[in-house]
Short mmCIF file of C-alpha atoms in Angstrom, two decimals:
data_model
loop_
_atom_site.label_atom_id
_atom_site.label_comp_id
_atom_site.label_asym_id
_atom_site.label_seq_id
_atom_site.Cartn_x
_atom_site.Cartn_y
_atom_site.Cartn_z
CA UNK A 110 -25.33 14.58 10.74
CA UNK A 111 -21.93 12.55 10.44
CA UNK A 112 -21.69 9.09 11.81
CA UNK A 113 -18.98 6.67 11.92
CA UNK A 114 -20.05 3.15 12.79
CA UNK A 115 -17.67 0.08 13.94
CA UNK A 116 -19.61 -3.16 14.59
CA UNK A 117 -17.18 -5.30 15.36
CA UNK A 118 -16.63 -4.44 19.42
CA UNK A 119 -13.87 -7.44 19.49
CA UNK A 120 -11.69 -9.65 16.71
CA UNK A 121 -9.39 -11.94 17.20
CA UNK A 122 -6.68 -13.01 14.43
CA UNK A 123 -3.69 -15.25 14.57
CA UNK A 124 -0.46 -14.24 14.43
CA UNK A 125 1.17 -13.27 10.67
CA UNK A 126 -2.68 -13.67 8.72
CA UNK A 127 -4.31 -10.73 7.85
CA UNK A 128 -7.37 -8.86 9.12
CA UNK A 129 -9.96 -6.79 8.14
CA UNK A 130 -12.03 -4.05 10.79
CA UNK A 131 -14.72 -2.72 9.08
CA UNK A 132 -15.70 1.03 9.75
CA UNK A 133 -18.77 2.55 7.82
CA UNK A 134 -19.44 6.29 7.49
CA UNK A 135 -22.28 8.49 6.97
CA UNK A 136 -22.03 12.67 5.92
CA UNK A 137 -23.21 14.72 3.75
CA UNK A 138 -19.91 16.42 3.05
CA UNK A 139 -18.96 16.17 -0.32
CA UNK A 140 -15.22 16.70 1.03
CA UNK A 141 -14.14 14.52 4.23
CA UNK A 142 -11.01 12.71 5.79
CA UNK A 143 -11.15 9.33 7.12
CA UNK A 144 -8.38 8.27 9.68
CA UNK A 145 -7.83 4.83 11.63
CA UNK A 146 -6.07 5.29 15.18
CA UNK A 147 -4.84 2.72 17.77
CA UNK A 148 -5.35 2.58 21.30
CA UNK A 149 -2.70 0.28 23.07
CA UNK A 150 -3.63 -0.80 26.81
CA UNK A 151 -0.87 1.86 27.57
CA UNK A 152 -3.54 4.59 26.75
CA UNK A 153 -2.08 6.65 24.06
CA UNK A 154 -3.74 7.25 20.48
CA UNK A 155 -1.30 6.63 17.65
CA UNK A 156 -2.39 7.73 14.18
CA UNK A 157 -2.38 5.21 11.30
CA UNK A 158 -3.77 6.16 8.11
CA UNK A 159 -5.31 8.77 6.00
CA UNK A 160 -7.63 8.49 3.33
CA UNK A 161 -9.12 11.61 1.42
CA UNK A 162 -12.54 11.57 -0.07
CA UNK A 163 -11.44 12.32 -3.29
CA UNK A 164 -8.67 10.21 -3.53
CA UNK A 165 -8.79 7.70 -6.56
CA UNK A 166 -6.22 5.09 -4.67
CA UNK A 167 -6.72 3.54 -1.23
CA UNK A 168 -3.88 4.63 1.19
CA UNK A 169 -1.01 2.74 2.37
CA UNK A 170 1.37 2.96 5.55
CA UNK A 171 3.48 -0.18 5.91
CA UNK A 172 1.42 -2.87 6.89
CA UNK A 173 -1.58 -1.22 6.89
CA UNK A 174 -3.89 -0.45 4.71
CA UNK A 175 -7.46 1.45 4.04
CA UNK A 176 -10.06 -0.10 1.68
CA UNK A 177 -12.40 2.62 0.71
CA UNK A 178 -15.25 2.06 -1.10
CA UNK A 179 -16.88 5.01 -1.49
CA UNK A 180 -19.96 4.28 -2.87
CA UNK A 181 -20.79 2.30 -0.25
CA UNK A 182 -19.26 4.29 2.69
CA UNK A 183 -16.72 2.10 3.75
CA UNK A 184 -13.07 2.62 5.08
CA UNK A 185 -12.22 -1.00 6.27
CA UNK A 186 -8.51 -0.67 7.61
CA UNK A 187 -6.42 -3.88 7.03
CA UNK A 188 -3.96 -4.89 8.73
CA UNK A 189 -1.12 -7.53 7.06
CA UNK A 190 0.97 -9.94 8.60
CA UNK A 191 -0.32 -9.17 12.23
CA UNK A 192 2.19 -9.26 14.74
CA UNK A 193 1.60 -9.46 18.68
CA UNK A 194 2.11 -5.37 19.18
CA UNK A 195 -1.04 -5.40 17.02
CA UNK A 196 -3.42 -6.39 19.99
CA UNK A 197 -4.99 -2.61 20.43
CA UNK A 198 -8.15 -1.06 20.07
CA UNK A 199 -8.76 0.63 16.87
CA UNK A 200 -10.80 3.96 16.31
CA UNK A 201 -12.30 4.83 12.99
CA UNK A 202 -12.87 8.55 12.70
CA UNK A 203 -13.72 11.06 10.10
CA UNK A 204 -13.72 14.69 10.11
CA UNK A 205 -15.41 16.43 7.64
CA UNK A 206 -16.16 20.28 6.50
CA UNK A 207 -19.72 20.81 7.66
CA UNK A 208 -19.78 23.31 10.61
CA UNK A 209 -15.79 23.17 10.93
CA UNK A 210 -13.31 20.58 11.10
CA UNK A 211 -14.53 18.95 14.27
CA UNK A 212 -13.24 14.68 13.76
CA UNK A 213 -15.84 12.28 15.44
CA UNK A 214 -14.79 8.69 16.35
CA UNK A 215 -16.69 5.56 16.06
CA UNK A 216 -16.92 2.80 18.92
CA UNK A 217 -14.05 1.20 18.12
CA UNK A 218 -12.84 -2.78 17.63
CA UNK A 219 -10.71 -4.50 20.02
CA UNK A 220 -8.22 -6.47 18.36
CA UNK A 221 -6.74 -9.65 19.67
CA UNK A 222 -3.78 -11.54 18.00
CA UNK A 223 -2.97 -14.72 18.98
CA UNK A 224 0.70 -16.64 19.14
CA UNK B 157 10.40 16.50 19.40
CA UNK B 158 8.34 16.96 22.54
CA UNK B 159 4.75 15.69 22.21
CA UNK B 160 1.40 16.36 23.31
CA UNK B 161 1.49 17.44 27.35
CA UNK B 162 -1.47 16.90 29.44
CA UNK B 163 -1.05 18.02 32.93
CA UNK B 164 -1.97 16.39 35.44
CA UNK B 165 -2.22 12.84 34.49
CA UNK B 166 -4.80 11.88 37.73
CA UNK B 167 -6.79 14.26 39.17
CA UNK B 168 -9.75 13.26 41.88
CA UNK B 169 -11.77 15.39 42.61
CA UNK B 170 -15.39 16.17 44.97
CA UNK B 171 -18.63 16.00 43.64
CA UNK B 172 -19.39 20.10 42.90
CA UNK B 173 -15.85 21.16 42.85
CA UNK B 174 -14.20 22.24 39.78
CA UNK B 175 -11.13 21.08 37.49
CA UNK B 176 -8.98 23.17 34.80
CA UNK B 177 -7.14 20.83 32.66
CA UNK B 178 -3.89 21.71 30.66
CA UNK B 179 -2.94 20.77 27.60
CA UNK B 180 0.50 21.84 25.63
CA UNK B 181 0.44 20.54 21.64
CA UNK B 182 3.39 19.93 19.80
CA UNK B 183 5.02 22.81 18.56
CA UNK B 184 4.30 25.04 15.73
CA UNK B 185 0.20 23.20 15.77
CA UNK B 186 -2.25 25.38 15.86
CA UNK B 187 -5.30 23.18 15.94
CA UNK B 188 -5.99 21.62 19.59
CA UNK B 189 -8.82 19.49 20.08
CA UNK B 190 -10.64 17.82 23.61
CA UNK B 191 -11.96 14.71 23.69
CA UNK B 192 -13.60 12.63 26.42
CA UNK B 193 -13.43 8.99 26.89
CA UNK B 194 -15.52 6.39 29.19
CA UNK B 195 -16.03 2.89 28.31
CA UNK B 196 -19.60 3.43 27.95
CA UNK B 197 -19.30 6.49 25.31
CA UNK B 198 -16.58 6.10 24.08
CA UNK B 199 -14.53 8.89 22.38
CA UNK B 200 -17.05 12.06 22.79
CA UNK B 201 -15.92 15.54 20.97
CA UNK B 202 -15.65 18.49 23.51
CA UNK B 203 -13.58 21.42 22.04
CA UNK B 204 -11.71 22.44 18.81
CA UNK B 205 -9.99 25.42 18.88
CA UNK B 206 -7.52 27.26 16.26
CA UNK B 207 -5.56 30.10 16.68
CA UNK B 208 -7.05 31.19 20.10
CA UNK B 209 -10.67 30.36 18.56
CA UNK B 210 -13.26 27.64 19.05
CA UNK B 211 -14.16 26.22 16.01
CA UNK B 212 -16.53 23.44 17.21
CA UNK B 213 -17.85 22.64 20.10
CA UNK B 214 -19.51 18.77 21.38
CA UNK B 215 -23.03 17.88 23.02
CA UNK B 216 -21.84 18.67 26.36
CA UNK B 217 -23.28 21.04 28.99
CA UNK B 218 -22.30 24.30 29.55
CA UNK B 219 -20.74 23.01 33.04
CA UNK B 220 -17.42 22.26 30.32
CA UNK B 221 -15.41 25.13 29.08
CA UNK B 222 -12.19 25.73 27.22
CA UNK B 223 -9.54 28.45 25.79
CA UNK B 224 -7.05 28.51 23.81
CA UNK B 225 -3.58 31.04 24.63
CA UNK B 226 -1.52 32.42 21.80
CA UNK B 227 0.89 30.31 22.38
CA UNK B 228 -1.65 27.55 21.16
CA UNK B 229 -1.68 26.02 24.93
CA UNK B 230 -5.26 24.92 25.74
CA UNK B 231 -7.05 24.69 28.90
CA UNK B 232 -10.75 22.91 29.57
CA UNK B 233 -12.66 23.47 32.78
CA UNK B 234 -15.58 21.33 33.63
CA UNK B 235 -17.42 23.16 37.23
CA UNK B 236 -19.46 21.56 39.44
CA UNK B 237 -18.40 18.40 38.86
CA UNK B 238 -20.48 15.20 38.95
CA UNK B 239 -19.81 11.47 39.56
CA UNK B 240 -20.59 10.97 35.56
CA UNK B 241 -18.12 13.27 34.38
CA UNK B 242 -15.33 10.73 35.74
CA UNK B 243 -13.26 9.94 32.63
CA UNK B 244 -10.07 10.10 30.68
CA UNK B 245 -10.01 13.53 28.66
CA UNK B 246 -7.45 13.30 25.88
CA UNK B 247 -5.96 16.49 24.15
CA UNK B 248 -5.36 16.27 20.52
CA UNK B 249 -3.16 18.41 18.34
CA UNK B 250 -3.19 18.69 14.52
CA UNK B 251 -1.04 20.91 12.44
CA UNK B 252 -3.46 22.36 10.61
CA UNK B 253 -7.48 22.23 10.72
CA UNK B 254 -8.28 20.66 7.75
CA UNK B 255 -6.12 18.31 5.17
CA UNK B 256 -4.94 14.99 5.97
CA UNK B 257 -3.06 15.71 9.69
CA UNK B 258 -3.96 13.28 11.75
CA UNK B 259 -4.28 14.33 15.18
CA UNK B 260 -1.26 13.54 18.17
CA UNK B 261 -2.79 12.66 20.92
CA UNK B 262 -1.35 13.20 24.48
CA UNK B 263 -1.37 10.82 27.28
CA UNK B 264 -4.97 12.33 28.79
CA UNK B 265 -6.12 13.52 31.97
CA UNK B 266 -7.51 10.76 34.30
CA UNK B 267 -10.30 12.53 36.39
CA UNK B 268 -12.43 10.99 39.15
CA UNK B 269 -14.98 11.78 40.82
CA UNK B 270 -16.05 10.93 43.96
#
């Protein structure tokens, strides 16, 4: 069965440091996608980042960033330079090939930055 | 380009009645996908569907129902609604199933129940 687990429900991080939320995985897949979305208080999900299982370098999209360690079944997004837009929640999900392409979410982390 | 369209935004509804929500992807995707969302749950898989088929489909009891139209337009339908199935159901369209396509999300469905 595929799990994603987040197990930080809230962080907080001042404004212009950088932050790390951690998101762990478990699948047997041998070939599966790991994406971080963002959930302003408006409501909508906004995609991030993209990180293939058998990519050899961690993905980048402007300020953020996914540190996968494989081995260990990590996919910790980072965030640089947080600004105040930043304060969100943000989904870890992966979707992988066993029984279709469904994507499952973990709980998410709330993110707070602070002026 | 336009987005993801869920229609209606708010819905309330009885206890026992039933509820078709609508979801339009972005053109030219092919893959739609139904979540639903409560603050106790979180983000719970209901549906994927591509090219008029369901792929996958979540925990959820057979009370919840979807489709998929050739023009990729999705609809769910929960019947005989109860008080727990109050939530925000989100739409999601991807491009393509598989490969790294994130999903676009529309603005959701807010559904109570009372």
């Amino acid at each position: 069965a595929q799990k994603i687990t987040q197990t930080q429900p809230g962080m907080f991080v001042q404004e212009k440091e950088a932050v790390t939320l951690d998101c762990t995985y478990d699948t047997s897949d041998p070939s599966y996608g790991l994406f971080w979305y963002k959930q302003p208080s408006s409501g909508e999900m906004i995609f991030l980042i993209y990180q293939g299982s058998y990519d050899q370098q961690n993905a980048t999209e402007g300020r953020y960033s996914l540190n996968f360690q494989k081995a260990r079944k990590s996919a910790n997004l980072v965030i640089s330079a947080s600004q105040l837009g930043d304060s969100a929640m943000y989904f870890c999900a992966m979707r992988g090939n066993t029984g279709g392409f469904k994507t499952i979410f973990g709980a998410g982390t709330r993110l707070f930055v602070k002026a | 380009k336009a987005g993801v369209t869920q229609t209606p935004r708010y819905l309330i509804k009885t206890r026992g009645q039933q509820v078709t929500l609508s979801c339009s992807p972005i053109s030219g995707h092919r893959s739609v996908s139904w979540y639903q969302q409560t603050p106790g749950q979180g983000l719970q898989f209901l549906f994927e569907y591509f090219s008029e088929t369901q792929r996958n489909k979540g925990n959820f009891p057979g009370r919840f129902s979807g489709r998929q139209f050739s023009n990729s337009r999705s609809e769910m339908n929960v019947s005989t609604l109860e008080l727990g199935d109050s939530a925000l159901y989100l739409c999601a369209s991807s491009l393509l199933e598989g490969g790294n396509y994130g999903y676009t999300f529309g603005s959701g469905t807010r559904l109570t129940v009372v």
